[in-house]
């Protein structure tokens, strides 16, 4: 042992703590490199601050962090030309576990300033003073060579195997200012942590946005700057596009970018993007969403799902905050009020950006086609209900095709005088909506109807219920009295009133229909809304729509056919023909055959008819009879 070498024993309790730190605190071995790079970044920040403050710590070389790999020597070295450490600081910062040199340095500078202003050291990463010891997850021994920027301070070498003791000795006088940490790797980890490509990948994953150059075997790794830290007016569209491509590996132009800087209630910066297309086309990565969370440019959590609600999961980006409470390993966040405040602020920012996007109809249509389905799941966000509702889009009966998109505001602007409801109807397609019996009165009155094609749309409407004093009303539940106040549009067919005999026979026919169908329907009544169809089915309670009823039945695995109200259109020619048959003979077999056919046709339109065999057989029989009557009539009339 030389005259300058001195051996120090770890205290017994510190030995136990070190064992815990190495084997239990960190879950991923590669984290040691993040911690060493973070410490190097701190040292460079301290040196830069000291130089700017006029202390005897002039910078003599460009600040940088160098990582050198040597597979033959089985070593990995992390070197910085930062502020370095004296012998006393070595004992305090490394020899004493949980003594944070960064925290102590910031405290001393703040005390020296003593003016209430910023110390300029808010970006120092170290807080707990335990990150260095993560190196023993991969190291058999560690050698720290350091020379302090303090004038006249000799260079020192700290060595330890992390088991029972460490030694400190003076280093050669020509040792450059800064710190070099030489890690003698465990044999089984040499191939992994001397692989330049793997080390570059680790740096890019955890420390890519450290503000100083990081070089692996002389090649710079962190070439993409932390744009969110730059003033907005200094960032070009090309830089935003480059950063988006780096983040998502997508070469397309994002639909929008959000450069956010917030000072209160919590200080953070963010750079968020709206991709131009769905990033999960096959549904294989539904859980691969969230923002990358950084604390002072160091990645803490990839795909953090607490910063934005799930219905905004299409947003990609990074969030960087100055001071979030982490667990001691810095691998996970502690649940706290600050995260919830960031969540609230970011959600409002994203919704505000989408609102701006609506001024460009084509761009918003592209957004809606890409992300509308997931966005609609935000119906439970009661805090942002109005903003959410204003951003919704639906196909409408007023649109010229299925690609058209209508907002609730546009619907309200087009509403008829005296109209106090936004009417909607569920349909599997626009064509099906055009054939829906429930919408006949709306077509006759020229009332616009929003078409719902996805099951989630039902939950959206049920949750919102109202928008700007307009009630969101299912078309099939709209009171006929409310609709009759609007005049029929010109050119719509109006049937002649029932003759006296048919009017008298109508209640009997309705009763006969109920006798024929029995318990299959709850009621049979004359319809006030049908004009083109002979019959339709309606829910008896008037609250649950047909589509919602089907959703609930699927969820409960109920395959039975629901009992509904059968509404009969007295103005339809087929019903009037049945009135004639009924008046002639209420027990005519054709009457029962026709009624069952109409009922099953209504079931088919509503999607409840599971077995169509009886319907098809009955249809063929009716066609056989009808074709015979038609041929006989043609013959009697001389084929005219």
XYZ file of C-alpha atoms in Angstrom:
640
model
C 0.000 0.000 0.000
C 1.434 3.428 -0.984
C 1.752 6.314 1.427
C -1.231 8.028 -0.163
C -3.440 4.925 -0.306
C -6.038 4.479 2.366
C -8.583 1.713 2.877
C -12.059 2.410 4.270
C -14.482 -0.180 5.585
C -18.200 0.042 4.796
C -20.221 -0.018 7.989
C -22.171 -3.208 8.626
C -25.546 -1.604 8.001
C -24.219 -0.021 4.798
C -23.043 -3.422 3.603
C -26.596 -4.696 4.023
C -28.012 -1.654 2.271
C -25.603 -2.094 -0.622
C -26.729 -5.709 -0.962
C -30.338 -4.510 -1.221
C -29.462 -1.774 -3.714
C -27.632 -4.137 -6.028
C -29.969 -7.124 -5.896
C -33.445 -5.752 -5.137
C -33.753 -2.050 -5.946
C -33.337 -2.158 -9.728
C -35.242 -4.554 -11.963
C -33.208 -4.065 -15.144
C -29.420 -4.401 -15.281
C -29.025 -1.883 -18.095
C -30.266 0.857 -15.736
C -26.711 1.164 -14.352
C -25.664 2.900 -17.564
C -28.502 5.394 -17.289
C -27.374 6.207 -13.744
C -23.711 6.640 -14.669
C -24.581 8.857 -17.642
C -26.922 10.906 -15.448
C -24.152 11.404 -12.891
C -21.775 12.478 -15.666
C -24.365 14.944 -16.949
C -24.699 16.373 -13.443
C -20.939 16.819 -13.213
C -20.867 18.682 -16.526
C -23.757 20.906 -15.447
C -21.931 21.742 -12.218
C -18.762 22.597 -14.132
C -20.654 24.799 -16.573
C -22.395 26.618 -13.743
C -19.164 27.085 -11.822
C -17.463 28.534 -14.903
C -20.389 30.871 -15.574
C -20.234 32.022 -11.945
C -16.615 33.114 -12.331
C -15.194 30.472 -10.012
C -11.759 28.985 -10.679
C -13.184 26.338 -12.939
C -12.621 27.533 -16.470
C -13.710 25.153 -19.206
C -10.773 23.909 -21.254
C -12.547 21.445 -23.544
C -15.979 20.930 -25.037
C -18.139 19.118 -22.468
C -18.898 15.523 -23.393
C -19.609 12.060 -21.994
C -17.525 9.239 -23.408
C -18.266 5.531 -23.147
C -15.407 3.210 -24.081
C -15.887 -0.542 -24.462
C -13.135 -3.153 -24.353
C -14.280 -6.741 -24.725
C -10.756 -8.114 -24.400
C -10.137 -6.283 -21.123
C -13.749 -6.982 -20.045
C -14.342 -3.333 -19.162
C -16.747 -0.492 -19.787
C -15.680 3.072 -18.964
C -17.787 6.240 -18.587
C -15.777 9.465 -18.700
C -16.781 13.108 -18.343
C -14.785 16.329 -18.200
C -17.043 17.818 -15.571
C -16.353 19.310 -12.162
C -14.698 16.207 -10.676
C -14.337 15.371 -6.954
C -11.844 15.901 -4.164
C -10.859 13.121 -1.737
C -13.413 14.450 0.764
C -16.143 14.538 -1.855
C -15.317 10.992 -2.884
C -15.850 9.832 0.683
C -19.070 11.807 0.978
C -20.593 11.175 -2.433
C -19.520 7.590 -3.125
C -18.203 6.265 0.158
C -21.400 7.247 1.951
C -24.480 5.626 0.481
C -27.565 7.833 0.021
C -25.551 11.044 0.167
C -26.442 12.894 -2.991
C -23.599 15.041 -4.265
C -25.942 16.809 -6.670
C -28.363 17.654 -3.899
C -25.555 18.884 -1.656
C -24.029 20.981 -4.454
C -27.381 22.583 -5.264
C -27.979 23.284 -1.563
C -24.611 25.004 -1.107
C -25.030 27.146 -4.231
C -28.554 28.130 -3.199
C -27.265 29.177 0.208
C -24.457 31.181 -1.405
C -26.874 32.953 -3.701
C -29.337 33.606 -0.888
C -31.335 35.920 -3.110
C -34.450 33.876 -3.781
C -33.669 33.550 -7.480
C -32.968 30.457 -9.563
C -29.647 28.737 -9.017
C -29.593 27.461 -12.609
C -29.207 23.896 -11.348
C -32.774 22.674 -11.641
C -31.749 20.196 -14.327
C -29.373 18.257 -12.086
C -30.603 14.688 -12.230
C -29.222 13.102 -9.062
C -31.388 13.249 -5.975
C -31.004 10.140 -3.824
C -27.292 9.400 -4.113
C -27.768 5.679 -4.716
C -27.671 5.495 -8.534
C -23.921 4.912 -8.675
C -24.230 1.643 -6.762
C -26.432 0.119 -9.465
C -23.137 -0.501 -11.274
C -22.505 -3.471 -8.995
C -25.320 -5.336 -10.723
C -22.863 -5.821 -13.615
C -19.442 -5.211 -12.042
C -16.962 -7.376 -10.172
C -15.050 -4.196 -9.310
C -15.215 -0.472 -10.027
C -12.428 2.083 -10.309
C -13.265 5.806 -10.143
C -10.513 8.187 -11.242
C -11.317 11.852 -10.662
C -9.716 15.259 -10.451
C -11.609 18.192 -8.986
C -11.830 21.547 -10.723
C -10.729 23.156 -7.453
C -7.268 24.683 -7.841
C -4.514 22.542 -6.334
C -6.782 19.553 -5.573
C -4.897 16.309 -6.358
C -6.469 13.617 -8.513
C -7.807 10.563 -6.700
C -8.612 6.930 -7.465
C -11.477 5.172 -5.652
C -11.701 1.393 -6.007
C -14.034 -1.209 -4.551
C -15.593 -4.577 -5.278
C -18.746 -3.386 -3.482
C -18.525 -6.055 -0.811
C -16.738 -4.829 2.273
C -14.398 -1.919 1.697
C -13.042 0.664 -0.705
C -9.649 2.309 -1.136
C -8.682 5.833 -2.115
C -5.241 6.722 -3.446
C -3.746 9.630 -5.340
C -3.776 9.446 -9.128
C -1.024 10.689 -11.453
C -0.632 14.468 -11.537
C -1.421 14.674 -15.242
C -4.924 13.206 -14.726
C -7.362 15.510 -16.597
C -10.172 17.271 -14.817
C -13.373 15.229 -14.571
C -14.285 11.673 -13.679
C -13.679 8.287 -15.279
C -15.592 5.277 -13.991
C -14.021 1.998 -15.100
C -16.362 -0.966 -14.711
C -14.748 -4.418 -14.603
C -17.643 -6.487 -15.864
C -18.796 -9.813 -14.517
C -17.661 -12.513 -16.968
C -21.128 -13.580 -18.056
C -22.087 -9.970 -18.859
C -19.021 -9.064 -20.943
C -20.584 -9.951 -24.347
C -23.689 -7.935 -23.555
C -22.180 -4.748 -22.162
C -19.202 -4.481 -24.525
C -21.410 -4.667 -27.610
C -21.368 -1.125 -29.108
C -24.727 -1.515 -30.845
C -26.454 -2.654 -27.666
C -24.907 0.165 -25.643
C -26.035 2.694 -28.261
C -29.539 1.278 -28.056
C -29.535 1.605 -24.256
C -28.341 5.219 -24.498
C -31.018 6.074 -27.035
C -33.671 4.422 -24.893
C -32.823 6.067 -21.580
C -30.513 9.036 -22.095
C -30.961 10.190 -25.663
C -31.922 13.730 -24.684
C -29.113 14.465 -22.246
C -27.950 17.952 -23.268
C -24.269 16.937 -23.638
C -22.796 14.789 -26.434
C -22.618 11.078 -25.551
C -20.004 9.164 -27.529
C -19.712 5.358 -27.683
C -16.230 4.338 -28.840
C -15.892 7.819 -30.336
C -19.257 7.864 -32.204
C -21.918 10.309 -31.041
C -25.190 8.609 -30.177
C -27.615 11.314 -29.008
C -27.983 13.323 -32.207
C -31.667 14.298 -31.818
C -32.094 17.365 -29.586
C -34.701 17.711 -26.861
C -36.914 19.995 -28.947
C -39.474 20.397 -26.176
C -36.863 22.371 -24.232
C -36.388 24.838 -27.079
C -38.467 28.028 -27.528
C -41.282 27.401 -30.008
C -40.253 30.226 -32.334
C -36.820 28.628 -32.799
C -38.129 25.220 -33.908
C -38.802 24.718 -37.618
C -41.513 22.487 -39.143
C -38.727 20.287 -40.513
C -37.369 19.758 -36.981
C -40.817 18.784 -35.698
C -41.201 16.319 -38.563
C -37.731 14.864 -37.890
C -38.514 14.441 -34.203
C -41.862 12.798 -34.973
C -40.139 10.320 -37.300
C -37.498 9.604 -34.660
C -40.174 8.992 -32.045
C -42.610 6.893 -34.088
C -40.491 5.494 -36.981
C -43.188 6.959 -39.239
C -42.068 8.996 -42.248
C -45.491 10.583 -42.790
C -46.280 14.154 -41.816
C -48.163 14.348 -38.473
C -51.597 15.963 -38.586
C -50.687 18.268 -35.712
C -47.946 18.940 -33.215
C -48.291 20.488 -29.767
C -45.295 22.212 -28.208
C -46.345 22.788 -24.610
C -44.608 24.630 -21.799
C -46.381 24.912 -18.443
C -45.164 26.621 -15.271
C -48.177 26.091 -12.998
C -49.675 24.205 -11.252
C -46.722 21.922 -12.101
C -43.726 22.756 -14.270
C -43.280 20.592 -17.339
C -42.636 20.672 -21.076
C -44.169 18.404 -23.676
C -44.021 17.746 -27.391
C -47.026 15.799 -28.655
C -48.109 14.683 -32.125
C -51.309 13.484 -33.788
C -50.335 10.727 -36.281
C -52.029 10.822 -39.704
C -53.192 7.222 -39.470
C -54.148 4.560 -36.963
C -50.948 3.135 -35.519
C -52.630 -0.132 -34.535
C -54.316 -1.255 -37.719
C -54.440 -4.947 -36.814
C -55.360 -4.453 -33.158
C -52.223 -6.262 -31.999
C -50.757 -3.387 -29.969
C -53.761 -1.991 -28.160
C -51.793 -1.550 -24.948
C -48.790 0.019 -26.644
C -49.802 3.609 -26.003
C -48.936 6.467 -23.684
C -46.377 9.245 -23.547
C -42.672 8.817 -22.840
C -42.080 10.465 -19.472
C -38.749 12.124 -18.753
C -37.483 13.769 -15.612
C -34.828 16.327 -16.497
C -34.251 14.687 -19.915
C -33.779 11.194 -18.459
C -36.377 8.603 -19.445
C -38.294 7.395 -16.409
C -41.191 5.545 -18.019
C -41.916 4.607 -21.602
C -45.572 4.659 -22.611
C -46.853 6.237 -19.397
C -50.634 5.786 -19.415
C -51.434 8.284 -16.657
C -50.665 11.457 -18.595
C -53.568 11.295 -21.055
C -56.913 9.453 -21.000
C -57.284 6.320 -23.075
C -59.540 7.985 -25.636
C -56.563 10.191 -26.578
C -54.236 7.199 -26.820
C -53.552 7.969 -30.482
C -51.399 10.921 -29.360
C -47.663 10.234 -29.404
C -44.993 12.306 -27.734
C -42.807 13.078 -24.750
C -43.394 14.854 -21.460
C -40.482 16.190 -19.407
C -40.864 17.548 -15.899
C -38.422 19.076 -13.475
C -39.414 17.467 -10.234
C -41.679 14.480 -9.863
C -41.511 12.234 -6.816
C -40.046 8.910 -7.954
C -39.349 5.774 -6.064
C -35.726 5.527 -4.991
C -34.678 3.510 -8.048
C -36.189 6.141 -10.356
C -37.856 3.349 -12.321
C -41.452 4.133 -11.343
C -43.472 7.139 -10.324
C -45.111 7.563 -7.000
C -48.851 8.175 -7.358
C -49.334 11.818 -6.577
C -51.379 14.926 -7.200
C -48.869 16.379 -9.659
C -49.441 13.580 -12.177
C -53.194 14.187 -12.022
C -52.635 17.898 -12.608
C -50.417 17.154 -15.590
C -53.086 14.776 -16.899
C -55.733 17.488 -16.666
C -53.562 20.130 -18.337
C -52.412 17.876 -21.180
C -55.961 16.670 -21.881
C -57.196 20.255 -22.239
C -54.238 21.096 -24.492
C -54.928 18.162 -26.826
C -58.663 18.891 -27.014
C -57.843 22.526 -27.742
C -55.549 21.503 -30.594
C -58.248 19.245 -32.064
C -60.688 22.148 -31.857
C -58.265 24.258 -33.915
C -57.985 21.412 -36.409
C -61.749 21.522 -37.086
C -61.253 24.775 -39.023
C -59.663 22.659 -41.770
C -62.454 20.285 -42.788
C -60.238 17.996 -44.868
C -57.594 17.657 -42.166
C -60.174 16.977 -39.462
C -61.881 14.414 -41.692
C -58.506 12.662 -42.037
C -58.132 12.740 -38.249
C -61.628 11.356 -37.733
C -61.152 8.514 -40.186
C -57.898 7.573 -38.459
C -58.789 8.056 -34.801
C -62.529 8.721 -34.508
C -63.382 5.249 -33.244
C -61.028 5.445 -30.250
C -61.837 9.118 -29.638
C -65.532 8.310 -29.204
C -64.707 6.190 -26.148
C -64.193 9.480 -24.265
C -67.923 9.705 -23.540
C -67.189 9.127 -19.849
C -64.924 12.212 -19.580
C -67.478 14.333 -17.745
C -64.965 17.085 -16.946
C -64.460 17.841 -20.655
C -67.951 16.867 -21.799
C -68.682 20.011 -23.854
C -65.316 20.022 -25.635
C -65.583 16.300 -26.319
C -69.114 16.592 -27.706
C -68.174 19.472 -30.007
C -65.454 17.328 -31.591
C -67.716 14.372 -32.397
C -68.634 13.652 -35.996
C -71.400 11.489 -37.484
C -72.716 10.619 -40.889
C -76.083 12.276 -41.398
C -79.166 11.984 -43.562
C -78.273 15.494 -44.776
C -74.894 14.291 -46.102
C -74.679 13.247 -49.717
C -72.824 9.990 -49.019
C -71.414 7.755 -46.296
C -68.150 9.746 -46.223
C -69.861 12.919 -45.053
C -69.275 14.091 -41.487
C -71.593 16.273 -39.434
C -70.926 17.843 -36.039
C -73.563 18.449 -33.401
C -73.094 22.191 -33.911
C -73.702 21.875 -37.651
C -76.810 19.777 -36.998
C -78.161 22.428 -34.625
C -77.452 25.195 -37.156
C -79.535 23.274 -39.725
C -82.363 22.398 -37.316
C -85.901 23.491 -38.179
C -87.549 26.341 -36.346
C -89.058 25.005 -33.141
C -86.912 21.851 -33.152
C -85.455 21.118 -29.707
C -83.869 17.714 -30.258
C -80.981 16.151 -32.130
C -82.362 12.944 -33.632
C -80.208 9.871 -34.200
C -80.682 6.281 -35.318
C -78.483 3.212 -35.256
C -78.004 1.335 -38.522
C -75.382 -1.078 -39.864
C -74.976 1.090 -42.981
C -76.295 4.197 -44.693
C -78.337 2.021 -47.045
C -79.962 0.242 -44.105
C -80.777 3.587 -42.477
C -82.502 4.661 -45.680
C -84.814 1.630 -45.400
C -85.520 1.899 -41.677
C -89.252 2.150 -40.930
C -88.488 4.257 -37.853
C -87.108 7.034 -40.046
C -90.013 7.314 -42.467
C -91.671 10.186 -40.644
C -88.331 12.024 -40.524
C -87.944 11.688 -44.264
C -91.514 12.872 -44.743
C -90.979 15.898 -42.513
C -87.484 16.684 -43.831
C -85.939 16.288 -40.366
C -82.241 15.493 -40.240
C -81.122 12.283 -38.509
C -77.596 11.348 -37.417
C -76.653 7.803 -38.352
C -74.823 5.680 -35.782
C -72.840 2.821 -37.301
C -70.718 1.669 -34.342
C -71.946 0.193 -31.023
C -69.887 2.787 -29.123
C -72.062 5.523 -30.676
C -74.994 4.341 -28.578
C -72.981 4.773 -25.386
C -71.900 8.223 -26.525
C -75.480 9.389 -26.958
C -76.691 7.719 -23.781
C -73.909 9.403 -21.833
C -74.254 12.900 -23.299
C -78.070 13.018 -23.413
C -78.018 16.760 -24.125
C -75.949 19.293 -26.053
C -76.486 23.062 -25.950
C -80.073 22.678 -24.703
C -80.894 20.187 -27.449
C -81.865 16.736 -26.206
C -80.182 13.846 -27.973
C -83.158 11.683 -28.908
C -83.333 8.272 -30.541
C -85.503 8.539 -33.647
C -87.546 5.497 -32.692
C -88.414 7.125 -29.361
C -89.256 10.589 -30.667
C -92.840 11.453 -29.610
C -95.098 11.570 -32.649
C -96.691 14.772 -31.349
C -93.301 16.508 -31.457
C -92.785 15.449 -35.056
C -96.283 16.247 -36.306
C -95.754 19.958 -35.599
C -93.546 20.066 -38.676
C -95.352 20.083 -42.048
C -94.788 17.355 -44.614
C -92.344 18.281 -47.329
C -93.789 19.008 -50.751
C -94.151 15.963 -52.964
C -94.345 13.418 -50.148
C -97.211 10.948 -50.649
C -100.221 11.471 -48.410
C -102.703 8.575 -48.198
C -106.447 9.036 -48.423
C -108.361 8.653 -45.186
C -109.764 5.223 -44.337
C -113.291 4.564 -45.572
C -115.956 4.301 -42.927
C -116.070 0.493 -43.124
C -112.271 0.138 -42.953
C -112.049 2.603 -40.073
C -114.631 0.583 -38.163
C -112.792 -2.686 -38.957
C -109.312 -1.431 -37.949
C -109.611 -2.132 -34.163
C -110.846 -5.634 -34.963
C -107.937 -6.286 -37.329
C -105.446 -5.100 -34.687
C -107.048 -7.419 -32.141
C -106.951 -10.293 -34.637
C -103.228 -9.652 -35.252
C -102.611 -9.811 -31.484
C -104.534 -13.115 -31.311
C -102.429 -14.559 -34.137
C -99.058 -13.463 -32.707
C -100.017 -14.060 -29.072
C -97.135 -13.662 -26.598
C -94.673 -12.857 -29.374
C -95.671 -9.180 -29.076
C -96.675 -7.074 -26.096
C -99.159 -4.934 -28.028
C -100.472 -4.226 -31.516
C -101.396 -0.630 -32.307
C -101.892 1.756 -35.193
C -98.707 3.660 -36.032
C -98.494 7.447 -36.196
C -95.013 7.503 -37.748
C -95.042 4.937 -40.593
C -95.712 6.086 -44.146
C -93.796 3.696 -46.416
C -93.736 0.386 -44.462
C -96.733 -1.728 -43.419
C -95.394 -2.581 -39.910
C -92.475 -2.054 -37.563
C -91.399 -3.166 -34.103
C -90.820 -0.802 -31.180
C -89.540 -1.368 -27.650
C -92.421 -1.348 -25.194
C -90.646 0.693 -22.517
C -89.734 3.513 -24.899
C -86.343 3.975 -23.226
C -83.904 1.426 -24.623
C -83.283 1.590 -28.366
C -83.371 -1.544 -30.466
C -79.617 -1.407 -31.022
C -78.843 -0.907 -27.323
C -81.182 -3.786 -26.513
C -79.165 -6.016 -28.853
C -75.895 -4.904 -27.273
C -77.207 -5.706 -23.803
C -78.435 -9.108 -24.973
C -75.048 -9.937 -26.469
C -73.334 -8.947 -23.222
C -75.696 -11.140 -21.209
C -75.605 -13.940 -23.846
C -79.374 -13.773 -24.223
C -80.334 -15.287 -27.590
C -84.108 -15.097 -27.108
C -86.276 -12.884 -29.314
C -87.486 -9.852 -27.327
C -91.195 -9.083 -27.048
C -91.968 -5.751 -28.649
C -94.874 -3.579 -29.747
C -96.007 -4.161 -33.322
C -96.978 -0.881 -34.956
C -99.260 -1.194 -37.997
C -99.527 1.456 -40.721
C -103.245 1.816 -41.608
C -102.350 3.906 -44.669
C -100.260 1.241 -46.362
C -101.954 -0.504 -49.342
C -101.091 -3.943 -47.964
C -102.768 -3.225 -44.613
C -105.817 -1.845 -46.393
C -106.006 -5.032 -48.441
C -105.839 -7.028 -45.201
C -108.688 -4.890 -43.839
C -110.781 -6.049 -46.811
C -109.899 -9.701 -46.164
C -110.687 -9.260 -42.468
C -114.075 -7.687 -43.138
C -114.956 -10.569 -45.463
C -113.788 -13.329 -43.101
C -111.827 -12.674 -39.873
C -110.770 -16.338 -39.836
C -109.449 -16.419 -43.405
C -106.222 -18.556 -43.424
C -104.555 -16.037 -45.742
C -104.867 -13.410 -43.022
C -102.812 -15.457 -40.550
C -100.248 -16.302 -43.213
C -99.808 -12.640 -44.182
C -99.611 -11.461 -40.551
C -96.879 -13.955 -39.663
C -94.972 -12.971 -42.789
C -95.134 -9.271 -41.878
C -94.051 -9.963 -38.293
C -91.049 -12.060 -39.285
C -90.074 -9.492 -41.918
C -90.026 -6.871 -39.157
C -87.875 -9.196 -37.022
C -85.519 -9.647 -39.961
C -85.129 -5.881 -40.430
C -84.368 -5.474 -36.722
C -81.794 -8.270 -36.792
C -83.633 -10.670 -34.490
C -84.703 -13.413 -36.906
C -82.229 -16.237 -36.334
C -83.980 -18.886 -38.470
C -85.437 -17.596 -41.783
C -86.648 -20.976 -43.064
C -90.309 -20.444 -42.144
C -90.255 -16.935 -43.616
C -88.771 -18.155 -46.898
C -91.217 -21.046 -47.171
C -94.160 -18.756 -46.473
C -92.882 -16.205 -48.995
C -92.674 -18.861 -51.689
C -96.229 -19.996 -50.929
C -97.517 -16.429 -51.063
C -95.695 -15.803 -54.345
C -97.189 -18.969 -55.792
C -100.685 -17.813 -54.882
C -100.062 -14.237 -55.971
C -98.604 -15.285 -59.308
C -101.646 -17.493 -59.925
C -104.020 -14.631 -59.129
C -101.940 -12.294 -61.290
C -101.906 -14.678 -64.264
C -105.667 -15.247 -63.967
C -106.330 -11.511 -63.789
C -104.158 -10.874 -66.824
C -106.035 -13.586 -68.731
C -109.407 -12.133 -67.780
C -108.287 -8.676 -68.874
C -106.991 -9.927 -72.184
C -103.295 -9.567 -71.237
C -103.620 -5.809 -71.431
